Coordinates of C-alpha atoms (C1' of nucleotides) in Angstrom, one line a residue:
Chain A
X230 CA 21.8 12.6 48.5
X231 CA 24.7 14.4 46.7
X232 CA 25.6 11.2 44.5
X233 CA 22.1 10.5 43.8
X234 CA 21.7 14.0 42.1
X235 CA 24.9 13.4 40.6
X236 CA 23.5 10.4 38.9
X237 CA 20.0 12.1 38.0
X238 CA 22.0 14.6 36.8
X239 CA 24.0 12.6 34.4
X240 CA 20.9 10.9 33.8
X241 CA 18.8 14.3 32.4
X242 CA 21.7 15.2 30.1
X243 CA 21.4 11.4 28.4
X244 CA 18.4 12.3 27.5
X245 CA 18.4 15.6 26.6
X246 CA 21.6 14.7 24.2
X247 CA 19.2 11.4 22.8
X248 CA 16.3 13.9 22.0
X249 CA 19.0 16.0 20.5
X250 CA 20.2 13.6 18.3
X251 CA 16.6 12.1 17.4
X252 CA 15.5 15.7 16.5
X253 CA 18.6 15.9 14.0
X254 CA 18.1 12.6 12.6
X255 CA 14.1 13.4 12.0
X256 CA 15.6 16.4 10.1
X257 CA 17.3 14.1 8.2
X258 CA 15.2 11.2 8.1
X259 CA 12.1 12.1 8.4
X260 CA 9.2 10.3 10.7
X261 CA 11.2 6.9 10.4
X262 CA 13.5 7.6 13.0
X263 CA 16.1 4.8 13.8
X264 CA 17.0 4.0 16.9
X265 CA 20.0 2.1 16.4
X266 CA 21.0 4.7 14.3
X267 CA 20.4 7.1 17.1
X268 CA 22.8 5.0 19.4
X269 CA 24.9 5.0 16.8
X270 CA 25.9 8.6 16.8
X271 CA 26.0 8.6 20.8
X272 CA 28.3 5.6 20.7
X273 CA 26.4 3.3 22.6
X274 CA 24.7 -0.1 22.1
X275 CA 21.1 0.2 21.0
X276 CA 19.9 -1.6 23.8
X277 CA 21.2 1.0 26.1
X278 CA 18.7 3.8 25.0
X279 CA 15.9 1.4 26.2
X280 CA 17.7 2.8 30.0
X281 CA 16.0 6.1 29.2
X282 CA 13.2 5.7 26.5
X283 CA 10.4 2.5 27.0
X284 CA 10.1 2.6 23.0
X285 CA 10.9 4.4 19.8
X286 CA 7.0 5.8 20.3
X287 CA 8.1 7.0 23.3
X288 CA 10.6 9.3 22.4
X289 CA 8.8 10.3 19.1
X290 CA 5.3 11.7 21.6
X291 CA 8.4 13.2 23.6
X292 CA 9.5 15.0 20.7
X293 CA 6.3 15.8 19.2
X294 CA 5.0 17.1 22.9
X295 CA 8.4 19.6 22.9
X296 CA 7.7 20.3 19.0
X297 CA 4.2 21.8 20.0
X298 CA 4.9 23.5 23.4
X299 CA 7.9 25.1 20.8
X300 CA 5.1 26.5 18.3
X301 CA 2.8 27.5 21.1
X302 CA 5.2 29.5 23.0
X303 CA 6.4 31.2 19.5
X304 CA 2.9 32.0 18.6
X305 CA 1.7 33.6 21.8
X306 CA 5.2 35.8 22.4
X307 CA 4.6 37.2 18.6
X308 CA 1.4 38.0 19.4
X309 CA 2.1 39.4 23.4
X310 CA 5.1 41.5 21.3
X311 CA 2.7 43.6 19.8
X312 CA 0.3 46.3 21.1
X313 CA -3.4 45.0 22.6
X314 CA -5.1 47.1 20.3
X315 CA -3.5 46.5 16.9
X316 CA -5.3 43.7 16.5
X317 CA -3.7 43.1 12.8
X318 CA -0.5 43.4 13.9
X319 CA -0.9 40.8 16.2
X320 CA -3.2 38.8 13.4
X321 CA 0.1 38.9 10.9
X322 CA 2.8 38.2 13.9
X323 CA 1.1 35.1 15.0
X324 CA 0.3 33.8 11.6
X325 CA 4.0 34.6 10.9
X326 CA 5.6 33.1 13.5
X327 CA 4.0 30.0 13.0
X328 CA 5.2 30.3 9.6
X329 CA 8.5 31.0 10.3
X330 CA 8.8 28.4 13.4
X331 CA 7.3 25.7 10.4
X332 CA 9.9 26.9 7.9
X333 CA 12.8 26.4 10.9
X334 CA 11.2 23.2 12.2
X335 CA 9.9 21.6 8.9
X336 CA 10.4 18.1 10.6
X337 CA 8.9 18.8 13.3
X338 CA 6.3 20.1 11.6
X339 CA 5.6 17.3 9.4
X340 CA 5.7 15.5 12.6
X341 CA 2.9 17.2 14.5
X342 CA 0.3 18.4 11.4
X343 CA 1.3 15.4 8.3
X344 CA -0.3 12.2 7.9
X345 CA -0.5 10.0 11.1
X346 CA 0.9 7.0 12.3
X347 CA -0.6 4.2 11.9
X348 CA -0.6 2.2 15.0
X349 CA 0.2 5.6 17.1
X350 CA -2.5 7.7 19.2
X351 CA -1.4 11.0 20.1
X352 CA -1.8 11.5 24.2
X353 CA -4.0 13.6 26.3
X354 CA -0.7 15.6 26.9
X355 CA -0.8 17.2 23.4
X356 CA -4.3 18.6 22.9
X357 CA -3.9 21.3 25.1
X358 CA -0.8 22.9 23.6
X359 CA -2.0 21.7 20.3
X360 CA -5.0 24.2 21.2
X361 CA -2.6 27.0 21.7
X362 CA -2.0 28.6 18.3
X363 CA -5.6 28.6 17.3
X364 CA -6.6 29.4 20.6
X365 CA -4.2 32.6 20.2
X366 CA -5.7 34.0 16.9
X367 CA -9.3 33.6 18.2
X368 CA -8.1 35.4 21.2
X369 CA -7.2 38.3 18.8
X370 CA -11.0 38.4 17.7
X371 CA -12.1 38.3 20.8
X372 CA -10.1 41.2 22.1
X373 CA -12.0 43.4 19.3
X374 CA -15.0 42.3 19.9
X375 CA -14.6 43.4 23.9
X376 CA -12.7 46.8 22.7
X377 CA -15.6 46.8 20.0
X378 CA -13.1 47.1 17.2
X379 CA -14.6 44.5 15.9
X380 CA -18.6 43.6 14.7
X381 CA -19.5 40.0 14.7
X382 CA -20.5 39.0 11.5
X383 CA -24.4 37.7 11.0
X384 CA -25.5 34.6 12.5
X385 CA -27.9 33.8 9.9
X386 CA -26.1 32.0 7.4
X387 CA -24.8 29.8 10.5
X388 CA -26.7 26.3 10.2
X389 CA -28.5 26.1 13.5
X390 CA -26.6 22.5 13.9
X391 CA -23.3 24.4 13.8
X392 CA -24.9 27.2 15.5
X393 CA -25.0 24.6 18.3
X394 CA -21.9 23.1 18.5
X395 CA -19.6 26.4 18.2
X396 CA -22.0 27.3 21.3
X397 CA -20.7 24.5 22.8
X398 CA -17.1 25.0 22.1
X399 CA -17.2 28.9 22.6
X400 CA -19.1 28.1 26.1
X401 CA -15.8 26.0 27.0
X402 CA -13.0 27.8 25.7
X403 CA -14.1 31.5 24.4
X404 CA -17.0 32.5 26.9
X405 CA -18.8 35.2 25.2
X406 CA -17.7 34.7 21.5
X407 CA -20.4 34.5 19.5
X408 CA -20.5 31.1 17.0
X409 CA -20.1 33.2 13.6
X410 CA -17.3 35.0 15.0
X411 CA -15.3 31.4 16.0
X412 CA -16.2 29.5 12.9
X413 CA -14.4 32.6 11.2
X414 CA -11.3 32.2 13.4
X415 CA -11.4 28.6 12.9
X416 CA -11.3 29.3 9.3
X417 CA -8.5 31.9 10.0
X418 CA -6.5 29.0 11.7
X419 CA -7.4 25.9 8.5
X420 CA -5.8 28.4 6.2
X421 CA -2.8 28.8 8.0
X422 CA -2.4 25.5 8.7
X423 CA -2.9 25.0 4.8
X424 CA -1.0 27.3 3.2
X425 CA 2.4 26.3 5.6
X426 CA 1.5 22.8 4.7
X427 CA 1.3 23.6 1.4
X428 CA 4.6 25.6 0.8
X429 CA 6.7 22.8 3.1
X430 CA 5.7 19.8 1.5
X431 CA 6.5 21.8 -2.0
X432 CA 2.8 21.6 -3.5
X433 CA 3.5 25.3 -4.2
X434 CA 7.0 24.8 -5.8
X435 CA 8.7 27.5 -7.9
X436 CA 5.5 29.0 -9.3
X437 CA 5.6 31.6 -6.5
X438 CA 9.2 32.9 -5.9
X439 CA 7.5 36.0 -3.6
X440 CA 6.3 33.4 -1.3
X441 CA 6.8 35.3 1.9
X442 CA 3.9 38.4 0.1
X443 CA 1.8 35.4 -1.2
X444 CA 1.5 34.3 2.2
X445 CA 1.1 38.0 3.9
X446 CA -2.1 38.7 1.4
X447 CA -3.6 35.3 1.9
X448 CA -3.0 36.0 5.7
X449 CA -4.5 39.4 5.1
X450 CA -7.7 38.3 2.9
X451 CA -8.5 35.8 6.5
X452 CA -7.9 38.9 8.7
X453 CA -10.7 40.7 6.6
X454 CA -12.8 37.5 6.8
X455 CA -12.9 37.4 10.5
X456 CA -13.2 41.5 10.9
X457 CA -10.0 42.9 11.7
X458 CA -10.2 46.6 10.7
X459 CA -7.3 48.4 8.6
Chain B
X120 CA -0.5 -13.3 -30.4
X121 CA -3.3 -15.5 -28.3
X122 CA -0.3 -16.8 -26.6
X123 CA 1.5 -13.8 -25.5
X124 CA -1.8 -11.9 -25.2
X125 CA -2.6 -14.3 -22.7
X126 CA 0.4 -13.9 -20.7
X127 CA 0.2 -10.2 -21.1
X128 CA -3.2 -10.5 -19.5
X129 CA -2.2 -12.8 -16.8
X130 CA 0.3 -10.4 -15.9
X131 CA -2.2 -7.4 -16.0
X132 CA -4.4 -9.2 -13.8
X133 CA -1.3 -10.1 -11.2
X134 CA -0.6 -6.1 -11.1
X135 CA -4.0 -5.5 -10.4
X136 CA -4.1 -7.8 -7.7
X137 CA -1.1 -6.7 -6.5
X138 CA -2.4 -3.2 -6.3
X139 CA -5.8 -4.1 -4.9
X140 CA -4.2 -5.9 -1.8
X141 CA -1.7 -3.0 -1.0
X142 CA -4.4 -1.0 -1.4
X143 CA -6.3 -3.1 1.6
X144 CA -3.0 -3.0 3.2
X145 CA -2.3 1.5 3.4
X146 CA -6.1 1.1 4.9
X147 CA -4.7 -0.4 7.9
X148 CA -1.3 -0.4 8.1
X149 CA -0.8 3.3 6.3
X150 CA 2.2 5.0 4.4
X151 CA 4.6 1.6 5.8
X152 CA 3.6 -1.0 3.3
X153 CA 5.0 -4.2 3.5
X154 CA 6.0 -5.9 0.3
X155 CA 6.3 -8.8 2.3
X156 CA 3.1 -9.0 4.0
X157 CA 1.4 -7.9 0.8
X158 CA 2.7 -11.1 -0.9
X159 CA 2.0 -13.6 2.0
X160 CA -1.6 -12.3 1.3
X161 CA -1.2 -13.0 -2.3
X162 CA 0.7 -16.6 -0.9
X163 CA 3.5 -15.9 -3.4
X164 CA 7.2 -15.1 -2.3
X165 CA 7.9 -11.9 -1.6
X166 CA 10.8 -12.2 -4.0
X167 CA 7.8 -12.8 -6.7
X168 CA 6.5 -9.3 -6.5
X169 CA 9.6 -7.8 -7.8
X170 CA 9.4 -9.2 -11.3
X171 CA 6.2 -6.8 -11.1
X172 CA 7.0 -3.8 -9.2
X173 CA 10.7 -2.6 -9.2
X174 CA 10.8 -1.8 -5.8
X175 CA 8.2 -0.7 -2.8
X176 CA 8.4 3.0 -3.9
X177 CA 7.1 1.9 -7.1
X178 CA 4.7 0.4 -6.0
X179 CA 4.1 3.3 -3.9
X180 CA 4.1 5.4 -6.9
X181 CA 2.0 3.8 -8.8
X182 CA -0.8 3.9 -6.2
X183 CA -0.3 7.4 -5.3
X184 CA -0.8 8.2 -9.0
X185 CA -4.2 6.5 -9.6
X186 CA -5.2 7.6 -6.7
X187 CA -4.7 11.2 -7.8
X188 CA -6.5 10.6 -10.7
X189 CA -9.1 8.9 -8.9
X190 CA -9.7 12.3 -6.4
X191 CA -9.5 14.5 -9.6
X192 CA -12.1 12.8 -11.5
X193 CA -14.3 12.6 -8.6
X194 CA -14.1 16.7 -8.4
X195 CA -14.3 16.7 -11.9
X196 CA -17.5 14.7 -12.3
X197 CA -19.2 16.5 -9.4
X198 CA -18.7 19.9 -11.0
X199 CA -19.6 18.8 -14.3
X200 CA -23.0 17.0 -13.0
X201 CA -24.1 21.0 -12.1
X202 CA -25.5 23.0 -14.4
X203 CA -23.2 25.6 -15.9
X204 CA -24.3 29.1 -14.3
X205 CA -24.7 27.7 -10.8
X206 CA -21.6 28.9 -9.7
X207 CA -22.5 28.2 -5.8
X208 CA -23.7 24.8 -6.7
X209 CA -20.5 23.7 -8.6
X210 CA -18.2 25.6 -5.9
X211 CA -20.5 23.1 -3.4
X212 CA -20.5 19.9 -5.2
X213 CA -17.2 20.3 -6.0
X214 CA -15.7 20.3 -2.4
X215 CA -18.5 18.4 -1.1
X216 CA -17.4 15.5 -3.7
X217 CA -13.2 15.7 -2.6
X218 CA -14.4 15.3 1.3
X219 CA -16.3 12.3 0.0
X220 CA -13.8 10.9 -1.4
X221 CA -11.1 12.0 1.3
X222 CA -13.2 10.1 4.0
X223 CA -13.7 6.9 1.7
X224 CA -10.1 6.5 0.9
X225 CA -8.6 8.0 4.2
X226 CA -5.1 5.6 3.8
X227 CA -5.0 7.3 0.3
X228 CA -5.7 10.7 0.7
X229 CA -2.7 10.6 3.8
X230 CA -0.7 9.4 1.1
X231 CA -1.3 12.3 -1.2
X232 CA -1.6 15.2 0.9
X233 CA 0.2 14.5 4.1
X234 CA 3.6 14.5 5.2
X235 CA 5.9 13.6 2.5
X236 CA 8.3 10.6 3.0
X237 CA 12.0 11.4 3.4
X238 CA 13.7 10.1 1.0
X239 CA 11.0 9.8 -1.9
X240 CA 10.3 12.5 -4.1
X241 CA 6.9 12.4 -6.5
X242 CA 7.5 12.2 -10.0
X243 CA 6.4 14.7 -13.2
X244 CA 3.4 12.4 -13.8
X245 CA 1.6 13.6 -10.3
X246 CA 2.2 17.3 -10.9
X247 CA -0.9 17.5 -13.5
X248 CA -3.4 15.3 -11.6
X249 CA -2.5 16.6 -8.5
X250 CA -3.5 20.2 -9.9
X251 CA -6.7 19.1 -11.1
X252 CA -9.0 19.8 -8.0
X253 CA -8.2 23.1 -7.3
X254 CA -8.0 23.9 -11.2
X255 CA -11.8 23.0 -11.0
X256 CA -12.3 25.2 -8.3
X257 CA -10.5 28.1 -10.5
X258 CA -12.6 27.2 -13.2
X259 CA -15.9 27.5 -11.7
X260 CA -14.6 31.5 -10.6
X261 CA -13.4 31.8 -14.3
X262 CA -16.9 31.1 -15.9
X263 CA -18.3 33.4 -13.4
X264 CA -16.0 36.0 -14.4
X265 CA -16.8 35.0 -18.2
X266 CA -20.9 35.0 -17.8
X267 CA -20.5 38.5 -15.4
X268 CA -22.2 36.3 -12.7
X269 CA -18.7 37.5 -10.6
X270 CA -17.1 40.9 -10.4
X271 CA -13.4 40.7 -9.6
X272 CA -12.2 41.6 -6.3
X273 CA -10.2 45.0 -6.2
X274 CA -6.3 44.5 -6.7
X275 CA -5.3 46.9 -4.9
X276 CA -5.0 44.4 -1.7
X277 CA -2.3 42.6 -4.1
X278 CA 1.1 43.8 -3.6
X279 CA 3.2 43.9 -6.7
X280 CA 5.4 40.8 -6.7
X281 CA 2.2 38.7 -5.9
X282 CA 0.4 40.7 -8.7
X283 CA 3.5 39.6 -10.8
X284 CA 3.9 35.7 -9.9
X285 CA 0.1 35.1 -9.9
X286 CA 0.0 36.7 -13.4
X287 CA 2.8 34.4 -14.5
X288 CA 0.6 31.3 -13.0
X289 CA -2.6 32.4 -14.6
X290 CA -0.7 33.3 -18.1
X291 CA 0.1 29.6 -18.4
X292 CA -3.2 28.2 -16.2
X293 CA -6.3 30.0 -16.8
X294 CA -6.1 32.9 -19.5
X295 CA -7.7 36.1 -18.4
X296 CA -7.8 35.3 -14.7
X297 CA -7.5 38.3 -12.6
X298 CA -5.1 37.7 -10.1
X299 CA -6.8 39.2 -7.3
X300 CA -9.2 36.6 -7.8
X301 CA -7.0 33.6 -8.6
X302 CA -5.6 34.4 -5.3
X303 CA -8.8 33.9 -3.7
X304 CA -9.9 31.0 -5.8
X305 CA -6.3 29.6 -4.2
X306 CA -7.4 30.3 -1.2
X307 CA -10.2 28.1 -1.4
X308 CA -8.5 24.8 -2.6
X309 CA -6.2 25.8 0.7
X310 CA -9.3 26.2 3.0
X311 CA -10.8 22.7 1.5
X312 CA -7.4 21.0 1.8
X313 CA -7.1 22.2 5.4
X314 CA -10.9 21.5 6.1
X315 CA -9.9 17.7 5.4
X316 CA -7.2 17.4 6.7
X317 CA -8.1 18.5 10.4
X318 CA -11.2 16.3 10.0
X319 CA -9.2 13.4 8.9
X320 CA -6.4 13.5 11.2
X321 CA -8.1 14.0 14.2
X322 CA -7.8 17.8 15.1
X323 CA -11.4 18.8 15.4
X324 CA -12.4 15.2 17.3
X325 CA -15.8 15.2 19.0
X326 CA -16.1 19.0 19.5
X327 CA -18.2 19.0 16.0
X328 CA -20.4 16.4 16.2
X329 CA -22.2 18.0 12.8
X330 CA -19.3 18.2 10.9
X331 CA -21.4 17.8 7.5
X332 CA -23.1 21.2 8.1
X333 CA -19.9 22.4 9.6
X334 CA -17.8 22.0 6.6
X335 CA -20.6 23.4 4.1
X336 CA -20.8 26.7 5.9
X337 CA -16.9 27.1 6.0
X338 CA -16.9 26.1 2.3
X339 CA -19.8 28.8 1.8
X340 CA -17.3 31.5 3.8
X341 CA -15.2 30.7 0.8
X342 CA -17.8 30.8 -2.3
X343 CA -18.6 34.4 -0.4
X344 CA -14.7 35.0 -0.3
X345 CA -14.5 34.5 -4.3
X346 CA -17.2 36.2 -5.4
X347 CA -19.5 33.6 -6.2
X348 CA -23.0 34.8 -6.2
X349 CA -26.3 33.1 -3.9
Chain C
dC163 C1' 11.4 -29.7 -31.3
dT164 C1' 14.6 -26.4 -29.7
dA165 C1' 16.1 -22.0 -27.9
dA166 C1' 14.7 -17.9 -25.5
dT167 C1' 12.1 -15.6 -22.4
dT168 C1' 9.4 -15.2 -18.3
dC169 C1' 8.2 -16.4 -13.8
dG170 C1' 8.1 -18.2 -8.8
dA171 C1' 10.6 -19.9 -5.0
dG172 C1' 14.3 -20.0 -1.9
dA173 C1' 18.5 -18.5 0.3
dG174 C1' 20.9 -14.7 1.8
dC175 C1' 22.4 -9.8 3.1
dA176 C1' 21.9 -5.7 5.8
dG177 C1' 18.9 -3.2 8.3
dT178 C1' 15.0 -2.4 11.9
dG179 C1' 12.5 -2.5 17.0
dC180 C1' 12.7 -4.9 21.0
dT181 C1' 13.9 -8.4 24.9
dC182 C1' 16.7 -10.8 27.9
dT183 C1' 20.9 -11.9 30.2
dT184 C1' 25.4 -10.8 31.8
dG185 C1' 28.9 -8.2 33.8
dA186 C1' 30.6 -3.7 35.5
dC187 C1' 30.1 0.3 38.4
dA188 C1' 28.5 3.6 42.2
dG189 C1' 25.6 4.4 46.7
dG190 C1' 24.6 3.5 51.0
dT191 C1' 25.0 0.2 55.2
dC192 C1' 27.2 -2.8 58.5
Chain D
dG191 C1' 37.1 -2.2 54.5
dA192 C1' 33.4 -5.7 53.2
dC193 C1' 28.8 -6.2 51.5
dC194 C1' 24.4 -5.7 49.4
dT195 C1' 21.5 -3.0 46.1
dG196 C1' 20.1 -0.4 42.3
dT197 C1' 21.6 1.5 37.8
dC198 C1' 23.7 1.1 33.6
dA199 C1' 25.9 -0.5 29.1
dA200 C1' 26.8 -4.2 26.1
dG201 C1' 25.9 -8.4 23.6
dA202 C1' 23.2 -12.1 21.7
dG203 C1' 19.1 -13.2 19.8
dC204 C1' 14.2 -13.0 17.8
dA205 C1' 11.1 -11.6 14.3
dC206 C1' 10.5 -8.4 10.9
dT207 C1' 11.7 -5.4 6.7
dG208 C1' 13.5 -4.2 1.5
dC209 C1' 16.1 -6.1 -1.8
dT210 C1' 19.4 -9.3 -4.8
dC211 C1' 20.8 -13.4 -6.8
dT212 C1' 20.4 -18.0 -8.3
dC213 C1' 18.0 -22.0 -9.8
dG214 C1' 14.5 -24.8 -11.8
dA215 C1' 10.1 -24.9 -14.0
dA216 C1' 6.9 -23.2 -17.2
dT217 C1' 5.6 -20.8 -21.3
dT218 C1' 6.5 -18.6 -25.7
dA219 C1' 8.8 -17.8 -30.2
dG220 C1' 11.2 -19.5 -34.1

DNA sequence: CTAATTCGAGAGCAGTGCTCTTGACAGGTC
DNA sequence: GACCTGTCAAGAGCACTGCTCTCGAATTAG
């Protein structure tokens, strides 16, 4: 069985180099990624990539599967990197390391939060780790409220309707939250997502040269919204 | 001049036809239109279209920029159907008003606000309408600050160079616009943008099964955020 | 009526994803 | 060593794309 882990073996770098190439070209060329281009730069027939991917599709949900496993793992170890209790350090470390990992990976980033493709469906496979970075800065507001850091704000301006269904989702993933609480971490999580969409696809422009501070205090002003203390 | 006004209006209608089938066209087939399938539709040579439209970025262009205008005078008009000192109510029909039109023009709206296609970059022309939504939004916190319906927020949250490039933005934008508070007035065009997006593209799925109630209370989180009164 | 302009159609080029067939190579078996 | 068997790369080919160019027809202007 030697040769035939010889042969798987040879087989796994193929396509770990194709996905290495495919990630520099999306740099490069954005969301239209070219296969025969692809094959181009490995030196082989386009055809022969077809050994190792079913379709271009394929390889894209490969990518974009790796891309947010990438920005999950980043997110949690920025927040597990800082003590339990400082629950705004661990607030700004998340929120910046999905900043920073968007500002590495701006492709990649386009790829998993822009506009979607048409004919493509994303898989079951990629709404769990999808899940992860929100899932980490609601963690964060739970932890207060168990250390009692934190006081969850008033229910009463919650629609009973919503009321309902962040029961629902808080019974599933965040037994014990109350619904105010999550809709503010969920609003914690849309502004994130905004403002790094906003400063990579350059609605923002030159008008702010101190991004990295304009993003801190809009950070911070969501931190106060949810109930971190000082 | 009957003559050639009446070839001038033939042409006119041909663009507008042109326009109206793409159109059709981004609904279902998004961001990769097909000049040529947009002429078979028309059942004129695809060569044809080119004596109208340059090329397919043009084309691309062109619809990107009415439908720009189209979103900003849909805010617009929303606002301005409000009387004048009900801040909450503009803030609401405001942001209710670009959802509306987000959800009836999804194809569009991905075209203007999602990931930005590699190799084309937007022209001067879509840098005012683009900042006419969250303008309004500013607006409605400037009148506020005007009538003494809405006390500032403190600046001392604001660290300097923030202080500095959002004084710089509100110098040339909206005159005598604390920047403590155009920060937060940003931050609600970012939460509304965000809000949209994640509904449109799929994030928030069936989990939030009254999305209309749920996106009024996160855009009241915001009117609370800027100041605006109940 | 003639000359100039505008327009549509067709052919053609280079590129794309993808399929199918062909031939070369390595693995294990007799 | 000879012989299958599975794996792989390459090439040809299909249908599609954006775009250019040329040619003939129609329309406008003088």
């Amino acid at each position: 069985m030697v040769a035939n882990s010889l042969r798987a073996r040879v087989r796994a770098e193929m396509i770990d180099e194709i996905k290495a190439v495919a990630r520099r070209h999306l740099a490069t060329d954005g969301a239209n990624l070219s296969l025969r281009a692809v094959a181009r730069d490995l030196g082989m027939a386009s055809s022969a990539i077809y050994r190792y991917f079913p379709s271009r599709d394929d390889l894209l949900t490969t990518l974009i599967l790796e891309a947010y496993v990438a920005l999950g793992d980043a997110v949690e170890a920025a927040d597990a990197a800082v003590d339990r209790d400082d629950l705004r350090g661990r607030w700004f470390a998340s929120c910046r390391a999905a900043r920073a990992w968007a500002l590495a990976n701006t492709a990649e980033y386009a790829l998993l939060y822009g506009s979607p493709v048409p004919g493509y469906t994303a898989p079951d496979d990629t709404i769990e780790p999808a899940a992860r970075p929100p899932m980490t800065l609601i963690g964060i507001a739970r932890d207060g409220l168990a250390t009692g850091q934190l006081t969850p704000p008033p229910a009463a301006d919650l629609p009973q309707p919503v009321q309902d269904d962040l029961a629902d989702i808080a019974a599933s993933l965040a037994p014990g939250m109350p619904a105010a609480l999550l809709a503010r971490g969920m609003a914690g999580w849309t502004q994130l997502f905004g403002l790094i969409s906003f400063e990579l696809f350059g609605r923002i422009k030159g008008a702010l040269p101190h991004r990295d501070d304009y993003f801190d205090h809009q950070i911070a002003l969501m931190a106060d919204l949810v109930g971190l203390p000082r």
